[in-house]
Coordinates of C-alpha atoms in Angstrom, one line a residue:
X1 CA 105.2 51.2 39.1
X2 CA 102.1 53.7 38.3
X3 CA 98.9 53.1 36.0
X4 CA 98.8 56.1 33.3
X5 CA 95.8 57.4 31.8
X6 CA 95.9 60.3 29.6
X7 CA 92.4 62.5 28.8
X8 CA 91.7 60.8 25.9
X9 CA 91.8 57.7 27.5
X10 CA 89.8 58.6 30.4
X11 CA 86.9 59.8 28.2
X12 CA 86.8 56.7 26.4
X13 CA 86.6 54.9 29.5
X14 CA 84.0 56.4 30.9
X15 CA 81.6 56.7 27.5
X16 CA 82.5 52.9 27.3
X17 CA 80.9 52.3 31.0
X18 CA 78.4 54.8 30.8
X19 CA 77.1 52.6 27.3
X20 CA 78.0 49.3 28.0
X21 CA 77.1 49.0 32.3
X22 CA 75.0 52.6 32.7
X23 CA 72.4 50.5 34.3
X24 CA 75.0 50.2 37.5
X25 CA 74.0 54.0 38.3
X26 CA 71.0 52.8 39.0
X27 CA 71.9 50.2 41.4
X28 CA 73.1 53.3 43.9
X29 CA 70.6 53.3 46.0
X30 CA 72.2 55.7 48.7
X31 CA 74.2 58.6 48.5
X32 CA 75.7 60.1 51.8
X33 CA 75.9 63.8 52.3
X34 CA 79.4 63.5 52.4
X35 CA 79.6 62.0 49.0
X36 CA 81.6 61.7 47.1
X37 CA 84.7 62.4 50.1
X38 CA 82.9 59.0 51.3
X39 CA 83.6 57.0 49.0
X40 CA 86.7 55.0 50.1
X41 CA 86.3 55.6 54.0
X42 CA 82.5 54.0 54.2
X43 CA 82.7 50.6 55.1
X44 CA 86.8 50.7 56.4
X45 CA 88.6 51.5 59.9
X46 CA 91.2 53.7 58.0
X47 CA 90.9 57.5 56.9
X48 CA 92.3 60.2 54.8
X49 CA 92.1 63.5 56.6
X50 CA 94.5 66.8 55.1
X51 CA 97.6 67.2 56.1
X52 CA 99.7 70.0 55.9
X53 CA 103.1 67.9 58.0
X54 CA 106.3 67.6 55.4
X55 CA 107.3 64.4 57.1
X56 CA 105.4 60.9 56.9
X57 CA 103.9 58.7 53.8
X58 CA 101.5 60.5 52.6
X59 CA 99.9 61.1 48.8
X60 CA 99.9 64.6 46.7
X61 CA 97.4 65.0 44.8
X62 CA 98.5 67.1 41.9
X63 CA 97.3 68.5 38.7
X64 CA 99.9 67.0 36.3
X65 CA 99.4 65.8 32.6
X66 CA 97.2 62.5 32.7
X67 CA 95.3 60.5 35.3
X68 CA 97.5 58.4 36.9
X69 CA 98.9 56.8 40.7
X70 CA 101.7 54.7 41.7
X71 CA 100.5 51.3 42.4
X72 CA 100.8 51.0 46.5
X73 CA 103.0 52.9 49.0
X74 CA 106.1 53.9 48.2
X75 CA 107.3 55.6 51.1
X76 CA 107.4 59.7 51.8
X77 CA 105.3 61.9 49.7
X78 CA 104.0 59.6 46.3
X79 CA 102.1 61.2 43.7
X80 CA 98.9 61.6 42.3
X81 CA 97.7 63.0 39.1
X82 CA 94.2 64.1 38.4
X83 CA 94.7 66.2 35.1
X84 CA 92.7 67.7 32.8
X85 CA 89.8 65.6 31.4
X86 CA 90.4 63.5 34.9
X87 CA 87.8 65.4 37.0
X88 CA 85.2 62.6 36.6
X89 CA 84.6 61.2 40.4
X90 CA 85.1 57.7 38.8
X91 CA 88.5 58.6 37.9
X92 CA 89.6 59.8 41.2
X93 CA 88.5 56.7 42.9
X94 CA 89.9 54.9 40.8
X95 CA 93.2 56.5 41.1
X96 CA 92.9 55.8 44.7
X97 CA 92.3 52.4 44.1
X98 CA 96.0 52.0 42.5
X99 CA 97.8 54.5 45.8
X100 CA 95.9 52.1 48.0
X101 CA 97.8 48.9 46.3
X102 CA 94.8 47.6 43.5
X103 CA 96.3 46.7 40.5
X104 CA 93.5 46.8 37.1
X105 CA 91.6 43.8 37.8
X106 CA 92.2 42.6 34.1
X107 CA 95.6 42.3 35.3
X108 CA 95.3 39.9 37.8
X109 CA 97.0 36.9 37.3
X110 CA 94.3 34.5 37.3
X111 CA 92.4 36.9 34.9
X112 CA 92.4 34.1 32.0
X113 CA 90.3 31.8 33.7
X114 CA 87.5 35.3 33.7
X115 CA 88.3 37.3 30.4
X116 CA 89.8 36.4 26.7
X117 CA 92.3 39.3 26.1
X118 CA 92.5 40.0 22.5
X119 CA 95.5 42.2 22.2
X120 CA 95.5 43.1 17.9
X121 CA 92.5 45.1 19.4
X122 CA 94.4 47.5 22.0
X123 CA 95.0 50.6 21.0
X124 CA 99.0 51.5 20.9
X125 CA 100.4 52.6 24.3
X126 CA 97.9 50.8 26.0
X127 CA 99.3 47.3 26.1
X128 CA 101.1 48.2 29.9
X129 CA 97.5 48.7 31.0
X130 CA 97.0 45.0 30.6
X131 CA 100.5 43.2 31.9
X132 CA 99.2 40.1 33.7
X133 CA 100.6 39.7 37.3
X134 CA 101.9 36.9 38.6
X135 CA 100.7 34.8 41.8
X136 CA 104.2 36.4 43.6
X137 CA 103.1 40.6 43.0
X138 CA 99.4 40.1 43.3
X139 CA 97.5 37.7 45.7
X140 CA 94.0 38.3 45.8
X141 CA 92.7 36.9 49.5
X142 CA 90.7 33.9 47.5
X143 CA 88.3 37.0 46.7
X144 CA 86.6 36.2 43.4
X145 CA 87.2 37.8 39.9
X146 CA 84.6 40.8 39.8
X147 CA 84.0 42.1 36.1
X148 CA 81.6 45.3 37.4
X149 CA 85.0 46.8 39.7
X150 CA 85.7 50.7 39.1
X151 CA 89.1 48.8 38.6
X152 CA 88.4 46.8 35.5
X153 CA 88.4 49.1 32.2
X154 CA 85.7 48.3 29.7
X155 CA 85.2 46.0 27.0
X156 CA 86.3 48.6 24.3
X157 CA 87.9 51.7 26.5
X158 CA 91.2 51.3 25.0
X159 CA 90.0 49.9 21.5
X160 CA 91.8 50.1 18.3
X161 CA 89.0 49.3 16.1
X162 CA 86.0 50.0 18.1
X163 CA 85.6 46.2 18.7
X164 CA 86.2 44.8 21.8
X165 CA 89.5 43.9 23.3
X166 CA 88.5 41.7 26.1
X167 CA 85.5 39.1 26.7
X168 CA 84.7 37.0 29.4
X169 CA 84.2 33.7 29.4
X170 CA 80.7 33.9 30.2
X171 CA 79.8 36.5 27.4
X172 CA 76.8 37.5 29.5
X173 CA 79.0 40.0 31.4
X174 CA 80.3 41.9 28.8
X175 CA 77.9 45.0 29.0
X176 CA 78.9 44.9 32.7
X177 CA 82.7 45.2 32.5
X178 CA 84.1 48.1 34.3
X179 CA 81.6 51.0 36.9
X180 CA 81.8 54.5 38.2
X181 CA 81.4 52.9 41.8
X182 CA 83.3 51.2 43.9
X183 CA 82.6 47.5 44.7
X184 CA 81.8 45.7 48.1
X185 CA 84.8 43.1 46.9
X186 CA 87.4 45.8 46.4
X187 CA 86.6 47.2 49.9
X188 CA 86.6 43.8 51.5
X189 CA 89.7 43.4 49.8
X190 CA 91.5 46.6 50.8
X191 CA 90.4 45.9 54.9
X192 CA 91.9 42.6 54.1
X193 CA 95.0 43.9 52.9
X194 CA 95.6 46.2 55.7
X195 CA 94.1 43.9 58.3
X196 CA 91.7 46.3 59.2
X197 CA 88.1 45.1 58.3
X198 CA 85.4 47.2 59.8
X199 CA 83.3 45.5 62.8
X200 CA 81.4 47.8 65.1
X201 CA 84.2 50.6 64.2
X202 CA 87.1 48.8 65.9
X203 CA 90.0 46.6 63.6
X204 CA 90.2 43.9 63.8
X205 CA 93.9 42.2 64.4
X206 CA 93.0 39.1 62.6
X207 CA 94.9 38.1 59.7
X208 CA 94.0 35.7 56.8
X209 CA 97.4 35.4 54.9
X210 CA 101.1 35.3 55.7
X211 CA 101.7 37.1 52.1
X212 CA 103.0 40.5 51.7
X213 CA 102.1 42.0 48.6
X214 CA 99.3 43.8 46.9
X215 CA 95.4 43.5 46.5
X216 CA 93.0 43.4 43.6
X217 CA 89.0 43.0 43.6
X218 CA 86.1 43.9 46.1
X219 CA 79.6 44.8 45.0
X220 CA 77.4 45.9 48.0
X221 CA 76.7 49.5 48.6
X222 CA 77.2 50.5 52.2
X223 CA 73.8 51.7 53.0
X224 CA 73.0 53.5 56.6
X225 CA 70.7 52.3 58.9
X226 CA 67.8 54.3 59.8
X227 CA 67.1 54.6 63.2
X228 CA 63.5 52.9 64.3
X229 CA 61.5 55.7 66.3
X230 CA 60.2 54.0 69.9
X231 CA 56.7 52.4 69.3
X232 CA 54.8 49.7 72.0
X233 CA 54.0 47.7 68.9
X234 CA 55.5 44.4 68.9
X235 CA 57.8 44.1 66.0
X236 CA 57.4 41.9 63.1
X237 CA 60.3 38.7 62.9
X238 CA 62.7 39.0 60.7
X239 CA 61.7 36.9 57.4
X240 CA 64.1 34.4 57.1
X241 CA 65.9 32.6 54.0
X242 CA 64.1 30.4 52.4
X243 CA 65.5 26.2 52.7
X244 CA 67.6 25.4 50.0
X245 CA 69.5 28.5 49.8
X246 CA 73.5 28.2 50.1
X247 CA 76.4 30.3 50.9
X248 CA 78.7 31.9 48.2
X249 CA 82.0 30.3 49.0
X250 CA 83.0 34.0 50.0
X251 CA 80.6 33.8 53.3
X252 CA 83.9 31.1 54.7
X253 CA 86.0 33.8 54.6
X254 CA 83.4 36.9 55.6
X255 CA 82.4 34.2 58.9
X256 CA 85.8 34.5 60.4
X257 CA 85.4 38.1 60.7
X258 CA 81.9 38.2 62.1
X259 CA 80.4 39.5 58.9
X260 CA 77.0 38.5 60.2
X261 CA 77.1 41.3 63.1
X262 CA 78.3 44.1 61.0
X263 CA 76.6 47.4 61.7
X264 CA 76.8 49.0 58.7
X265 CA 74.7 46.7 56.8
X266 CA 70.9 45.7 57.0
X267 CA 70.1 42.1 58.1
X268 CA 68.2 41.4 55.2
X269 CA 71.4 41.9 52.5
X270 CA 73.7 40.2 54.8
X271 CA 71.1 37.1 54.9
X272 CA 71.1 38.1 50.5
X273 CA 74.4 37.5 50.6
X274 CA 75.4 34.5 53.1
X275 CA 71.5 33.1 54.3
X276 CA 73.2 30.1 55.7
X277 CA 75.7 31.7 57.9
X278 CA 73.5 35.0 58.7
X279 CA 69.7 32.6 59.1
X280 CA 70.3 32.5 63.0
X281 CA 70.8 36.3 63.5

């Protein structure tokens, strides 16, 4: 199975995000100087690296007609097309995001309980873009639906009419459907997958689920940790969370795999995210 996205397409997907979410470039608050080869490596124990070796699974990235990946491994060399009109760095993530197993998350197969698909409004050709999956090809590690993914297309990227094809329930998300960047739940979801979640650089060999198939969503920016200069002035405590606040029903899962001692992020967005399980740190 691959996802197929031909130069057309990929510009009306990204003028789509760029007008209805281009407030999410401004949540980047960090670029690395390795940016954008970065992007799917930060935050995981896995790597891509160049490899010149005929043998092994591996992915080709070629310049072929369309943007477009299989979904997953497939064994041996699998391709990967980045043609013209798919140069945008959003595009190549994203088509990394399918090679790595992610289906679209409009496609996931508890999508209706998140978006209203209206298919008379999707463009011809496009309708494969939005097969729902079932709970048997796409489990989802009890990771919620996450409408800002660089896997979800935009409300009217592949619009027949120039009115929107999809809506979620809660309408207040619709300028935020679809990003350049990739989410903090499609990374979580990817370690998951490949039961390799980063802690202290080392894997982890824990695993949450006995199923075999492929992910779908993962929206924190890995951020780097500026080393403190020495100083004999006491340091200030750590404000805590305020009483009252409760943990997203994501922190159970994040607790069995020491979330709370991760290096790579700051104290004070881990507490953002879980305060009851991070409070003690």
């Amino acid at each position: 199975m691959s996802a197929l996205v031909f130069r057309k397409q990929a510009d009306e997907i990204m003028e789509d995000i760029e007008d209805n979410g281009g407030n999410r470039r401004k949540r980047q608050a960090f670029v690395d100087e390795n940016y954008p080869k970065t992007i799917w490596s930060n935050g995981m124990t896995y790597a891509f690296w160049n490899s010149s070796k005929p043998e092994g699974d591996r992915v080709m990235v070629v310049e072929s007609v369309g943007c477009w990946s299989h979904i997953g491994r497939i064994g041996g060399q699998q391709l990967l097309s980045l043609g013209a009109g798919c140069e945008h760095i959003g595009i190549a993530v994203h088509e990394i995001g399918h090679a790595l197993g992610l289906f679209h998350t409009q496609s996931r197969h508890d999508r209706d309980q998140f978006i209203t698909l209206y298919e008379n409004n999707i463009q011809s050709g496009w309708a494969s873009q939005f097969v729902r999956q079932t709970e048997n090809t796409n489990y989802n590690y009890n990771i919620t639906y996450d409408y800002g993914t660089v896997m979800h297309y935009g409300a009217t990227s592949s619009s027949a009419n120039g009115q929107p094809f999809m809506i979620p329930r809660d309408v207040l998300f619709l300028p935020t459907l679809g990003s350049h960047f990739l989410s903090f739940y499609e990374k979580l979801m990817v370690n998951l997958h490949y039961k390799c979640l980063a802690s202290y650089g080392s894997a982890t060999s824990k695993s949450t689920s006995e199923k075999t198939s492929r992910p779908q969503p993962s929206s924190k920016k890995t951020r780097r940790t500026t080393p403190q200069s020495s100083s004999s002035t006491t340091p200030q405590p750590t404000q805590m969370p305020k009483k009252g606040c409760k943990d997203r029903i994501l922190c159970t899962l994040l607790e069995k795999f020491d979330f709370c001692e991760y290096s790579q992020y700051q104290l004070k967005y881990k507490q953002k995210l879980c305060p009851g399980l991070c409070a003690k740190q």
